[in-house]
JSON list of C-alpha atoms (C1' of nucleotides) in Angstrom, two decimals:
[
{"chain": "A", "resi": 108, "resn": "MET", "atom": "CA", "xyz": [-0.07, -0.27, 0.16]},
{"chain": "A", "resi": 109, "resn": "TYR", "atom": "CA", "xyz": [1.16, 3.60, -0.90]},
{"chain": "A", "resi": 110, "resn": "GLY", "atom": "CA", "xyz": [-0.64, 5.34, 2.11]},
{"chain": "A", "resi": 111, "resn": "PRO", "atom": "CA", "xyz": [-2.87, 4.11, 4.57]},
{"chain": "A", "resi": 112, "resn": "MET", "atom": "CA", "xyz": [-5.87, 6.47, 3.86]},
{"chain": "A", "resi": 113, "resn": "ARG", "atom": "CA", "xyz": [-5.47, 5.99, -0.12]},
{"chain": "A", "resi": 114, "resn": "PHE", "atom": "CA", "xyz": [-9.35, 5.27, -0.74]},
{"chain": "A", "resi": 115, "resn": "GLY", "atom": "CA", "xyz": [-11.48, 7.02, -3.24]},
{"chain": "A", "resi": 116, "resn": "PRO", "atom": "CA", "xyz": [-14.26, 9.62, -2.60]},
{"chain": "A", "resi": 117, "resn": "ILE", "atom": "CA", "xyz": [-16.48, 9.46, 0.04]},
{"chain": "A", "resi": 118, "resn": "LEU", "atom": "CA", "xyz": [-20.13, 8.24, -0.74]},
{"chain": "A", "resi": 119, "resn": "LYS", "atom": "CA", "xyz": [-22.99, 11.42, -1.02]},
{"chain": "A", "resi": 120, "resn": "ARG", "atom": "CA", "xyz": [-26.00, 11.60, 0.59]},
{"chain": "A", "resi": 121, "resn": "GLU", "atom": "CA", "xyz": [-28.14, 10.80, -2.49]},
{"chain": "A", "resi": 122, "resn": "PHE", "atom": "CA", "xyz": [-26.39, 7.53, -2.41]},
{"chain": "A", "resi": 123, "resn": "TYR", "atom": "CA", "xyz": [-28.19, 6.86, 1.06]},
{"chain": "A", "resi": 124, "resn": "ALA", "atom": "CA", "xyz": [-31.59, 8.39, 0.02]},
{"chain": "A", "resi": 125, "resn": "ARG", "atom": "CA", "xyz": [-32.90, 5.27, -1.83]},
{"chain": "A", "resi": 126, "resn": "ASP", "atom": "CA", "xyz": [-34.66, 1.93, -1.01]},
{"chain": "A", "resi": 127, "resn": "THR", "atom": "CA", "xyz": [-32.87, 0.31, 1.92]},
{"chain": "A", "resi": 128, "resn": "LEU", "atom": "CA", "xyz": [-32.51, -2.72, 0.24]},
{"chain": "A", "resi": 129, "resn": "GLU", "atom": "CA", "xyz": [-30.81, -1.26, -2.65]},
{"chain": "A", "resi": 130, "resn": "VAL", "atom": "CA", "xyz": [-28.41, 0.45, -0.56]},
{"chain": "A", "resi": 131, "resn": "SER", "atom": "CA", "xyz": [-28.08, -2.55, 1.65]},
{"chain": "A", "resi": 132, "resn": "ARG", "atom": "CA", "xyz": [-26.75, -4.08, -1.58]},
{"chain": "A", "resi": 133, "resn": "GLU", "atom": "CA", "xyz": [-24.77, -1.57, -2.82]},
{"chain": "A", "resi": 134, "resn": "LEU", "atom": "CA", "xyz": [-22.95, -0.81, 0.26]},
{"chain": "A", "resi": 135, "resn": "LEU", "atom": "CA", "xyz": [-20.86, -4.21, -0.52]},
{"chain": "A", "resi": 136, "resn": "GLY", "atom": "CA", "xyz": [-17.56, -3.58, -1.53]},
{"chain": "A", "resi": 137, "resn": "LYS", "atom": "CA", "xyz": [-17.53, 0.38, 0.04]},
{"chain": "A", "resi": 138, "resn": "VAL", "atom": "CA", "xyz": [-14.90, 1.06, 2.52]},
{"chain": "A", "resi": 139, "resn": "LEU", "atom": "CA", "xyz": [-16.17, 2.09, 6.31]},
{"chain": "A", "resi": 140, "resn": "VAL", "atom": "CA", "xyz": [-13.32, 4.51, 7.55]},
{"chain": "A", "resi": 141, "resn": "HIS", "atom": "CA", "xyz": [-12.95, 5.68, 11.05]},
{"chain": "A", "resi": 142, "resn": "GLY", "atom": "CA", "xyz": [-9.98, 7.78, 11.75]},
{"chain": "A", "resi": 143, "resn": "THR", "atom": "CA", "xyz": [-7.00, 5.41, 11.06]},
{"chain": "A", "resi": 144, "resn": "THR", "atom": "CA", "xyz": [-9.06, 2.25, 10.42]},
{"chain": "A", "resi": 145, "resn": "ALA", "atom": "CA", "xyz": [-10.79, 1.12, 7.99]},
{"chain": "A", "resi": 146, "resn": "GLY", "atom": "CA", "xyz": [-12.51, -2.03, 6.42]},
{"chain": "A", "resi": 147, "resn": "MET", "atom": "CA", "xyz": [-14.40, -3.22, 3.40]},
{"chain": "A", "resi": 148, "resn": "ILE", "atom": "CA", "xyz": [-17.77, -3.75, 4.14]},
{"chain": "A", "resi": 149, "resn": "VAL", "atom": "CA", "xyz": [-18.66, -7.53, 3.35]},
{"chain": "A", "resi": 150, "resn": "GLU", "atom": "CA", "xyz": [-22.56, -8.24, 4.96]},
{"chain": "A", "resi": 151, "resn": "THR", "atom": "CA", "xyz": [-24.94, -6.11, 5.25]},
{"chain": "A", "resi": 152, "resn": "GLU", "atom": "CA", "xyz": [-28.89, -6.44, 6.46]},
{"chain": "A", "resi": 153, "resn": "ALA", "atom": "CA", "xyz": [-31.62, -4.12, 5.46]},
{"chain": "A", "resi": 154, "resn": "TYR", "atom": "CA", "xyz": [-34.15, -2.89, 8.24]},
{"chain": "A", "resi": 155, "resn": "PRO", "atom": "CA", "xyz": [-36.71, -1.20, 6.32]},
{"chain": "A", "resi": 156, "resn": "GLY", "atom": "CA", "xyz": [-39.20, -0.21, 8.93]},
{"chain": "A", "resi": 157, "resn": "GLY", "atom": "CA", "xyz": [-42.66, 0.16, 7.91]},
{"chain": "A", "resi": 158, "resn": "ASP", "atom": "CA", "xyz": [-44.65, -3.51, 8.86]},
{"chain": "A", "resi": 159, "resn": "ASP", "atom": "CA", "xyz": [-41.12, -5.30, 8.97]},
{"chain": "A", "resi": 160, "resn": "LEU", "atom": "CA", "xyz": [-41.48, -6.06, 12.72]},
{"chain": "A", "resi": 161, "resn": "ALA", "atom": "CA", "xyz": [-37.80, -6.79, 12.69]},
{"chain": "A", "resi": 162, "resn": "SER", "atom": "CA", "xyz": [-36.96, -3.31, 12.43]},
{"chain": "A", "resi": 163, "resn": "HIS", "atom": "CA", "xyz": [-36.37, -0.89, 15.35]},
{"chain": "A", "resi": 164, "resn": "SER", "atom": "CA", "xyz": [-38.44, 1.60, 13.67]},
{"chain": "A", "resi": 165, "resn": "SER", "atom": "CA", "xyz": [-41.61, -0.38, 13.14]},
{"chain": "A", "resi": 166, "resn": "ARG", "atom": "CA", "xyz": [-43.14, 0.87, 16.31]},
{"chain": "A", "resi": 167, "resn": "GLY", "atom": "CA", "xyz": [-42.38, 4.44, 15.66]},
{"chain": "A", "resi": 168, "resn": "ILE", "atom": "CA", "xyz": [-40.50, 7.07, 16.66]},
{"chain": "A", "resi": 169, "resn": "THR", "atom": "CA", "xyz": [-38.96, 7.00, 20.19]},
{"chain": "A", "resi": 170, "resn": "PRO", "atom": "CA", "xyz": [-36.03, 8.88, 21.70]},
{"chain": "A", "resi": 171, "resn": "ARG", "atom": "CA", "xyz": [-34.25, 5.74, 20.50]},
{"chain": "A", "resi": 172, "resn": "THR", "atom": "CA", "xyz": [-34.97, 5.68, 16.96]},
{"chain": "A", "resi": 173, "resn": "ARG", "atom": "CA", "xyz": [-35.53, 8.83, 16.12]},
{"chain": "A", "resi": 174, "resn": "VAL", "atom": "CA", "xyz": [-32.44, 9.07, 14.18]},
{"chain": "A", "resi": 175, "resn": "ILE", "atom": "CA", "xyz": [-33.60, 6.22, 11.93]},
{"chain": "A", "resi": 176, "resn": "PHE", "atom": "CA", "xyz": [-36.57, 8.49, 10.48]},
{"chain": "A", "resi": 177, "resn": "GLY", "atom": "CA", "xyz": [-34.00, 11.71, 9.88]},
{"chain": "A", "resi": 178, "resn": "PRO", "atom": "CA", "xyz": [-31.81, 12.63, 6.78]},
{"chain": "A", "resi": 179, "resn": "PRO", "atom": "CA", "xyz": [-30.45, 9.62, 5.20]},
{"chain": "A", "resi": 180, "resn": "GLY", "atom": "CA", "xyz": [-26.32, 9.64, 5.34]},
{"chain": "A", "resi": 181, "resn": "HIS", "atom": "CA", "xyz": [-26.26, 9.94, 9.28]},
{"chain": "A", "resi": 182, "resn": "ALA", "atom": "CA", "xyz": [-25.43, 6.83, 11.67]},
{"chain": "A", "resi": 183, "resn": "TYR", "atom": "CA", "xyz": [-27.75, 4.88, 14.06]},
{"chain": "A", "resi": 184, "resn": "VAL", "atom": "CA", "xyz": [-25.72, 3.26, 16.64]},
{"chain": "A", "resi": 185, "resn": "TYR", "atom": "CA", "xyz": [-27.61, 1.29, 19.53]},
{"chain": "A", "resi": 186, "resn": "PHE", "atom": "CA", "xyz": [-26.74, -0.47, 22.58]},
{"chain": "A", "resi": 187, "resn": "ILE", "atom": "CA", "xyz": [-27.36, -4.50, 22.94]},
{"chain": "A", "resi": 188, "resn": "TYR", "atom": "CA", "xyz": [-26.97, -7.44, 25.04]},
{"chain": "A", "resi": 189, "resn": "GLY", "atom": "CA", "xyz": [-25.74, -5.36, 27.68]},
{"chain": "A", "resi": 190, "resn": "MET", "atom": "CA", "xyz": [-21.94, -5.37, 26.06]},
{"chain": "A", "resi": 191, "resn": "TYR", "atom": "CA", "xyz": [-22.05, -4.67, 22.26]},
{"chain": "A", "resi": 192, "resn": "GLN", "atom": "CA", "xyz": [-22.91, -1.68, 19.83]},
{"chain": "A", "resi": 193, "resn": "CYS", "atom": "CA", "xyz": [-23.92, -2.02, 16.32]},
{"chain": "A", "resi": 194, "resn": "LEU", "atom": "CA", "xyz": [-23.60, 0.12, 13.17]},
{"chain": "A", "resi": 195, "resn": "ASN", "atom": "CA", "xyz": [-26.80, 1.16, 11.22]},
{"chain": "A", "resi": 196, "resn": "LEU", "atom": "CA", "xyz": [-26.53, 3.58, 7.91]},
{"chain": "A", "resi": 197, "resn": "VAL", "atom": "CA", "xyz": [-29.91, 5.89, 7.85]},
{"chain": "A", "resi": 198, "resn": "CYS", "atom": "CA", "xyz": [-31.36, 5.48, 4.09]},
{"chain": "A", "resi": 199, "resn": "GLU", "atom": "CA", "xyz": [-34.39, 6.68, 2.69]},
{"chain": "A", "resi": 200, "resn": "PRO", "atom": "CA", "xyz": [-35.54, 10.74, 2.11]},
{"chain": "A", "resi": 201, "resn": "ASP", "atom": "CA", "xyz": [-35.96, 12.43, 5.14]},
{"chain": "A", "resi": 202, "resn": "GLY", "atom": "CA", "xyz": [-38.81, 11.80, 7.50]},
{"chain": "A", "resi": 203, "resn": "LYS", "atom": "CA", "xyz": [-38.95, 7.74, 5.98]},
{"chain": "A", "resi": 204, "resn": "ALA", "atom": "CA", "xyz": [-37.69, 5.06, 8.41]},
{"chain": "A", "resi": 205, "resn": "GLY", "atom": "CA", "xyz": [-35.36, 2.86, 6.72]},
{"chain": "A", "resi": 206, "resn": "CYS", "atom": "CA", "xyz": [-31.47, 1.74, 7.65]},
{"chain": "A", "resi": 207, "resn": "VAL", "atom": "CA", "xyz": [-28.69, -0.79, 6.59]},
{"chain": "A", "resi": 208, "resn": "LEU", "atom": "CA", "xyz": [-27.12, -2.75, 9.81]},
{"chain": "A", "resi": 209, "resn": "VAL", "atom": "CA", "xyz": [-23.56, -2.88, 8.83]},
{"chain": "A", "resi": 210, "resn": "ARG", "atom": "CA", "xyz": [-22.49, -6.88, 9.83]},
{"chain": "A", "resi": 211, "resn": "ALA", "atom": "CA", "xyz": [-18.74, -7.37, 9.14]},
{"chain": "A", "resi": 212, "resn": "LEU", "atom": "CA", "xyz": [-15.81, -5.76, 7.37]},
{"chain": "A", "resi": 213, "resn": "GLU", "atom": "CA", "xyz": [-12.56, -6.95, 5.88]},
{"chain": "A", "resi": 214, "resn": "PRO", "atom": "CA", "xyz": [-9.83, -5.19, 7.53]},
{"chain": "A", "resi": 215, "resn": "VAL", "atom": "CA", "xyz": [-7.85, -2.55, 5.14]},
{"chain": "A", "resi": 216, "resn": "ALA", "atom": "CA", "xyz": [-6.08, -0.28, 7.53]},
{"chain": "A", "resi": 217, "resn": "GLY", "atom": "CA", "xyz": [-5.06, 0.33, 10.89]},
{"chain": "A", "resi": 218, "resn": "ILE", "atom": "CA", "xyz": [-4.87, -3.56, 11.26]},
{"chain": "A", "resi": 219, "resn": "PRO", "atom": "CA", "xyz": [-2.14, -3.22, 14.37]},
{"chain": "A", "resi": 220, "resn": "ILE", "atom": "CA", "xyz": [-4.73, -1.04, 16.32]},
{"chain": "A", "resi": 221, "resn": "MET", "atom": "CA", "xyz": [-7.70, -3.35, 15.57]},
{"chain": "A", "resi": 222, "resn": "LYS", "atom": "CA", "xyz": [-5.67, -6.17, 17.07]},
{"chain": "A", "resi": 223, "resn": "SER", "atom": "CA", "xyz": [-5.09, -3.95, 20.25]},
{"chain": "A", "resi": 224, "resn": "ARG", "atom": "CA", "xyz": [-9.12, -3.22, 20.41]},
{"chain": "A", "resi": 225, "resn": "ARG", "atom": "CA", "xyz": [-9.80, -7.09, 19.83]},
{"chain": "A", "resi": 226, "resn": "ALA", "atom": "CA", "xyz": [-7.82, -9.29, 21.86]},
{"chain": "A", "resi": 227, "resn": "SER", "atom": "CA", "xyz": [-9.64, -12.38, 21.64]},
{"chain": "A", "resi": 228, "resn": "ALA", "atom": "CA", "xyz": [-9.33, -12.30, 17.78]},
{"chain": "A", "resi": 229, "resn": "ARG", "atom": "CA", "xyz": [-7.32, -14.87, 16.30]},
{"chain": "A", "resi": 230, "resn": "LYS", "atom": "CA", "xyz": [-6.84, -13.89, 12.87]},
{"chain": "A", "resi": 231, "resn": "VAL", "atom": "CA", "xyz": [-6.64, -11.02, 11.17]},
{"chain": "A", "resi": 232, "resn": "GLU", "atom": "CA", "xyz": [-10.03, -11.64, 9.25]},
{"chain": "A", "resi": 233, "resn": "ASP", "atom": "CA", "xyz": [-11.87, -12.23, 12.28]},
{"chain": "A", "resi": 234, "resn": "LEU", "atom": "CA", "xyz": [-11.24, -8.89, 13.76]},
{"chain": "A", "resi": 235, "resn": "ALA", "atom": "CA", "xyz": [-14.33, -7.14, 12.44]},
{"chain": "A", "resi": 236, "resn": "SER", "atom": "CA", "xyz": [-16.30, -10.48, 11.73]},
{"chain": "A", "resi": 237, "resn": "GLY", "atom": "CA", "xyz": [-19.77, -9.54, 13.49]},
{"chain": "A", "resi": 238, "resn": "PRO", "atom": "CA", "xyz": [-22.14, -6.34, 14.15]},
{"chain": "A", "resi": 239, "resn": "GLY", "atom": "CA", "xyz": [-20.66, -6.08, 17.65]},
{"chain": "A", "resi": 240, "resn": "LYS", "atom": "CA", "xyz": [-16.66, -6.70, 16.61]},
{"chain": "A", "resi": 241, "resn": "LEU", "atom": "CA", "xyz": [-16.44, -4.57, 14.17]},
{"chain": "A", "resi": 242, "resn": "THR", "atom": "CA", "xyz": [-17.61, -1.67, 16.30]},
{"chain": "A", "resi": 243, "resn": "LEU", "atom": "CA", "xyz": [-15.43, -2.74, 18.77]},
{"chain": "A", "resi": 244, "resn": "ALA", "atom": "CA", "xyz": [-12.28, -2.63, 16.15]},
{"chain": "A", "resi": 245, "resn": "LEU", "atom": "CA", "xyz": [-13.19, 0.63, 14.79]},
{"chain": "A", "resi": 246, "resn": "ALA", "atom": "CA", "xyz": [-13.74, 2.14, 18.18]},
{"chain": "A", "resi": 247, "resn": "ILE", "atom": "CA", "xyz": [-17.51, 3.11, 17.42]},
{"chain": "A", "resi": 248, "resn": "GLY", "atom": "CA", "xyz": [-19.84, 3.71, 19.65]},
{"chain": "A", "resi": 249, "resn": "PRO", "atom": "CA", "xyz": [-22.80, 5.86, 21.27]},
{"chain": "A", "resi": 250, "resn": "GLN", "atom": "CA", "xyz": [-20.57, 8.99, 20.37]},
{"chain": "A", "resi": 251, "resn": "GLN", "atom": "CA", "xyz": [-21.33, 8.22, 16.77]},
{"chain": "A", "resi": 252, "resn": "ASN", "atom": "CA", "xyz": [-24.60, 8.14, 17.25]},
{"chain": "A", "resi": 253, "resn": "GLY", "atom": "CA", "xyz": [-26.54, 10.18, 15.17]},
{"chain": "A", "resi": 254, "resn": "VAL", "atom": "CA", "xyz": [-23.32, 11.81, 13.12]},
{"chain": "A", "resi": 255, "resn": "ASP", "atom": "CA", "xyz": [-23.51, 12.86, 9.50]},
{"chain": "A", "resi": 256, "resn": "VAL", "atom": "CA", "xyz": [-21.22, 9.71, 7.49]},
{"chain": "A", "resi": 257, "resn": "THR", "atom": "CA", "xyz": [-20.76, 12.34, 4.64]},
{"chain": "A", "resi": 258, "resn": "ARG", "atom": "CA", "xyz": [-18.02, 14.35, 6.28]},
{"chain": "A", "resi": 259, "resn": "GLY", "atom": "CA", "xyz": [-16.29, 13.81, 9.51]},
{"chain": "A", "resi": 260, "resn": "SER", "atom": "CA", "xyz": [-14.14, 11.10, 10.87]},
{"chain": "A", "resi": 261, "resn": "LEU", "atom": "CA", "xyz": [-16.54, 8.26, 10.33]},
{"chain": "A", "resi": 262, "resn": "VAL", "atom": "CA", "xyz": [-17.56, 7.80, 6.62]},
{"chain": "A", "resi": 263, "resn": "VAL", "atom": "CA", "xyz": [-18.16, 5.59, 3.86]},
{"chain": "A", "resi": 264, "resn": "ARG", "atom": "CA", "xyz": [-15.78, 5.73, 0.67]},
{"chain": "A", "resi": 265, "resn": "GLU", "atom": "CA", "xyz": [-15.33, 4.16, -2.66]},
{"chain": "A", "resi": 266, "resn": "PRO", "atom": "CA", "xyz": [-12.46, 1.53, -2.12]},
{"chain": "A", "resi": 267, "resn": "ALA", "atom": "CA", "xyz": [-9.54, 2.47, -4.01]},
{"chain": "A", "resi": 268, "resn": "GLU", "atom": "CA", "xyz": [-9.62, -0.39, -6.83]},
{"chain": "A", "resi": 269, "resn": "LYS", "atom": "CA", "xyz": [-13.02, -2.18, -7.52]},
{"chain": "A", "resi": 270, "resn": "ARG", "atom": "CA", "xyz": [-12.63, -5.84, -6.80]},
{"chain": "A", "resi": 271, "resn": "LYS", "atom": "CA", "xyz": [-15.25, -8.15, -8.60]},
{"chain": "A", "resi": 272, "resn": "PHE", "atom": "CA", "xyz": [-17.19, -10.68, -6.41]},
{"chain": "A", "resi": 273, "resn": "GLU", "atom": "CA", "xyz": [-20.61, -12.32, -6.29]},
{"chain": "A", "resi": 274, "resn": "ILE", "atom": "CA", "xyz": [-23.52, -11.55, -3.88]},
{"chain": "A", "resi": 275, "resn": "ARG", "atom": "CA", "xyz": [-25.51, -13.60, -1.96]},
{"chain": "A", "resi": 276, "resn": "VAL", "atom": "CA", "xyz": [-28.74, -13.14, -0.26]},
{"chain": "A", "resi": 277, "resn": "GLY", "atom": "CA", "xyz": [-30.23, -14.94, 2.85]},
{"chain": "A", "resi": 278, "resn": "PRO", "atom": "CA", "xyz": [-32.64, -14.17, 6.15]},
{"chain": "A", "resi": 279, "resn": "ARG", "atom": "CA", "xyz": [-31.34, -12.01, 8.80]},
{"chain": "A", "resi": 280, "resn": "ILE", "atom": "CA", "xyz": [-29.39, -13.23, 11.71]},
{"chain": "A", "resi": 281, "resn": "GLY", "atom": "CA", "xyz": [-30.40, -13.31, 15.27]},
{"chain": "A", "resi": 282, "resn": "ILE", "atom": "CA", "xyz": [-34.14, -11.67, 14.96]},
{"chain": "A", "resi": 283, "resn": "SER", "atom": "CA", "xyz": [-37.45, -13.23, 16.30]},
{"chain": "A", "resi": 284, "resn": "GLN", "atom": "CA", "xyz": [-39.69, -11.65, 13.53]},
{"chain": "A", "resi": 285, "resn": "CYS", "atom": "CA", "xyz": [-39.94, -11.82, 9.78]},
{"chain": "A", "resi": 286, "resn": "VAL", "atom": "CA", "xyz": [-37.19, -14.43, 9.61]},
{"chain": "A", "resi": 287, "resn": "ASP", "atom": "CA", "xyz": [-38.01, -15.41, 6.57]},
{"chain": "A", "resi": 288, "resn": "ARG", "atom": "CA", "xyz": [-37.73, -12.58, 4.45]},
{"chain": "A", "resi": 289, "resn": "PRO", "atom": "CA", "xyz": [-34.42, -12.33, 2.55]},
{"chain": "A", "resi": 290, "resn": "LEU", "atom": "CA", "xyz": [-32.76, -9.27, 3.98]},
{"chain": "A", "resi": 291, "resn": "ARG", "atom": "CA", "xyz": [-29.24, -10.30, 4.67]},
{"chain": "A", "resi": 292, "resn": "PHE", "atom": "CA", "xyz": [-26.41, -9.45, 1.83]},
{"chain": "A", "resi": 293, "resn": "PHE", "atom": "CA", "xyz": [-23.01, -10.83, 1.81]},
{"chain": "A", "resi": 294, "resn": "VAL", "atom": "CA", "xyz": [-20.00, -11.39, -0.51]},
{"chain": "A", "resi": 295, "resn": "ALA", "atom": "CA", "xyz": [-19.73, -14.70, -1.53]},
{"chain": "A", "resi": 296, "resn": "GLY", "atom": "CA", "xyz": [-16.86, -17.01, 0.19]},
{"chain": "A", "resi": 297, "resn": "ASN", "atom": "CA", "xyz": [-15.36, -14.19, 2.02]},
{"chain": "A", "resi": 298, "resn": "ARG", "atom": "CA", "xyz": [-13.70, -15.10, 5.30]},
{"chain": "A", "resi": 299, "resn": "SER", "atom": "CA", "xyz": [-14.59, -12.03, 7.13]},
{"chain": "A", "resi": 300, "resn": "VAL", "atom": "CA", "xyz": [-18.65, -12.55, 6.42]},
{"chain": "A", "resi": 301, "resn": "SER", "atom": "CA", "xyz": [-20.23, -13.74, 10.40]},
{"chain": "A", "resi": 302, "resn": "GLY", "atom": "CA", "xyz": [-21.69, -16.90, 10.63]},
{"chain": "A", "resi": 303, "resn": "GLY", "atom": "CA", "xyz": [-19.20, -19.26, 9.25]},
{"chain": "A", "resi": 304, "resn": "LYS", "atom": "CA", "xyz": [-19.68, -22.20, 6.83]},
{"chain": "A", "resi": 305, "resn": "ALA", "atom": "CA", "xyz": [-23.36, -23.52, 8.24]},
{"chain": "A", "resi": 306, "resn": "VAL", "atom": "CA", "xyz": [-25.05, -20.16, 7.81]},
{"chain": "A", "resi": 307, "resn": "ASN", "atom": "CA", "xyz": [-23.13, -19.15, 4.66]},
{"chain": "A", "resi": 308, "resn": "GLY", "atom": "CA", "xyz": [-22.44, -22.55, 2.59]},
{"chain": "A", "resi": 309, "resn": "PHE", "atom": "CA", "xyz": [-19.18, -22.27, 2.07]},
{"chain": "B", "resi": 225, "resn": "DG", "atom": "C1'", "xyz": [-15.17, -29.21, 12.54]},
{"chain": "B", "resi": 226, "resn": "DG", "atom": "C1'", "xyz": [-19.16, -27.87, 16.10]},
{"chain": "B", "resi": 227, "resn": "DT", "atom": "C1'", "xyz": [-22.48, -26.16, 19.91]},
{"chain": "B", "resi": 228, "resn": "DA", "atom": "C1'", "xyz": [-24.27, -24.75, 24.81]},
{"chain": "B", "resi": 229, "resn": "DG", "atom": "C1'", "xyz": [-24.77, -21.69, 28.21]},
{"chain": "B", "resi": 230, "resn": "DG", "atom": "C1'", "xyz": [-23.55, -17.22, 30.28]},
{"chain": "B", "resi": 231, "resn": "DA", "atom": "C1'", "xyz": [-22.26, -12.29, 30.35]},
{"chain": "B", "resi": 232, "resn": "DT", "atom": "C1'", "xyz": [-24.97, -7.77, 30.89]},
{"chain": "B", "resi": 233, "resn": "DG", "atom": "C1'", "xyz": [-27.57, -3.81, 30.80]},
{"chain": "B", "resi": 234, "resn": "DG", "atom": "C1'", "xyz": [-31.20, -0.23, 28.07]},
{"chain": "B", "resi": 235, "resn": "DG", "atom": "C1'", "xyz": [-35.43, 0.12, 26.02]},
{"chain": "B", "resi": 236, "resn": "DC", "atom": "C1'", "xyz": [-40.14, -0.75, 26.17]},
{"chain": "B", "resi": 237, "resn": "DT", "atom": "C1'", "xyz": [-44.72, -3.16, 27.69]},
{"chain": "C", "resi": 36, "resn": "DG", "atom": "C1'", "xyz": [-40.13, -8.05, 34.22]},
{"chain": "C", "resi": 37, "resn": "DC", "atom": "C1'", "xyz": [-38.80, -9.47, 29.27]},
{"chain": "C", "resi": 38, "resn": "DC", "atom": "C1'", "xyz": [-36.83, -9.03, 25.24]},
{"chain": "C", "resi": 39, "resn": "DC", "atom": "C1'", "xyz": [-33.01, -8.33, 22.50]},
{"chain": "C", "resi": 40, "resn": "DA", "atom": "C1'", "xyz": [-30.47, -6.81, 15.24]},
{"chain": "C", "resi": 41, "resn": "DT", "atom": "C1'", "xyz": [-24.14, -10.44, 20.08]},
{"chain": "C", "resi": 42, "resn": "DC", "atom": "C1'", "xyz": [-19.99, -12.45, 21.67]},
{"chain": "C", "resi": 43, "resn": "DC", "atom": "C1'", "xyz": [-16.89, -15.54, 23.93]},
{"chain": "C", "resi": 44, "resn": "DT", "atom": "C1'", "xyz": [-15.51, -19.52, 26.52]},
{"chain": "C", "resi": 45, "resn": "DA", "atom": "C1'", "xyz": [-15.73, -24.23, 27.46]},
{"chain": "C", "resi": 46, "resn": "DC", "atom": "C1'", "xyz": [-16.33, -28.83, 26.00]},
{"chain": "C", "resi": 47, "resn": "DC", "atom": "C1'", "xyz": [-17.23, -32.34, 22.57]},
{"chain": "C", "resi": 48, "resn": "DC", "atom": "C1'", "xyz": [-16.42, -34.59, 18.68]}
]
DNA sequence: GGTAGGATGGGCT
DNA sequence: GCCCATCCTACCC
């Protein structure tokens, strides 16, 4: 690599101001950057709101879910299972709910720092191979809830060079409602995708 | 290779 | 009081 932050342009707000499923699919292969750490997005899930009871926003606007109804291109970070944070990116036009859960990254930059934050990870591919793991690896927490991801220290960029990959689709992980909707998207065969062989078929 | 059980605390009914 | 958009460890093939 020629420099630690040599990526393409930041994704603009118009990228996010679209259908949640479309954005979920197109985020694969983009690079999530926070400070000096970065990873390529290899797994996402769509949470379109409305009648999708698995979506936090399906029960309406609350203090927690307010950001999901706000302008696109912002981060929705929530606390789960008493110890982890999950990162979502808000989609759809302002006023309409919809967000994408970023579920896994392939580490690209700042790997030594990520290792220090993820002492239990044995391999580089496991540093950010899950929604709770990637927020630890990139030090994303409640401070980032509501921030604009089209400018500032937490952004999504085009990759330095585009790679070809096959996209697979399946049911979302860890939910109890709407379990049959195929709203999980991942890069086929990528070692950083969460879940392993049983879930992903490789 | 695989899985069962526990950690741990905010959000909402 | 119950429900989680999870992860890690121990343990078992």
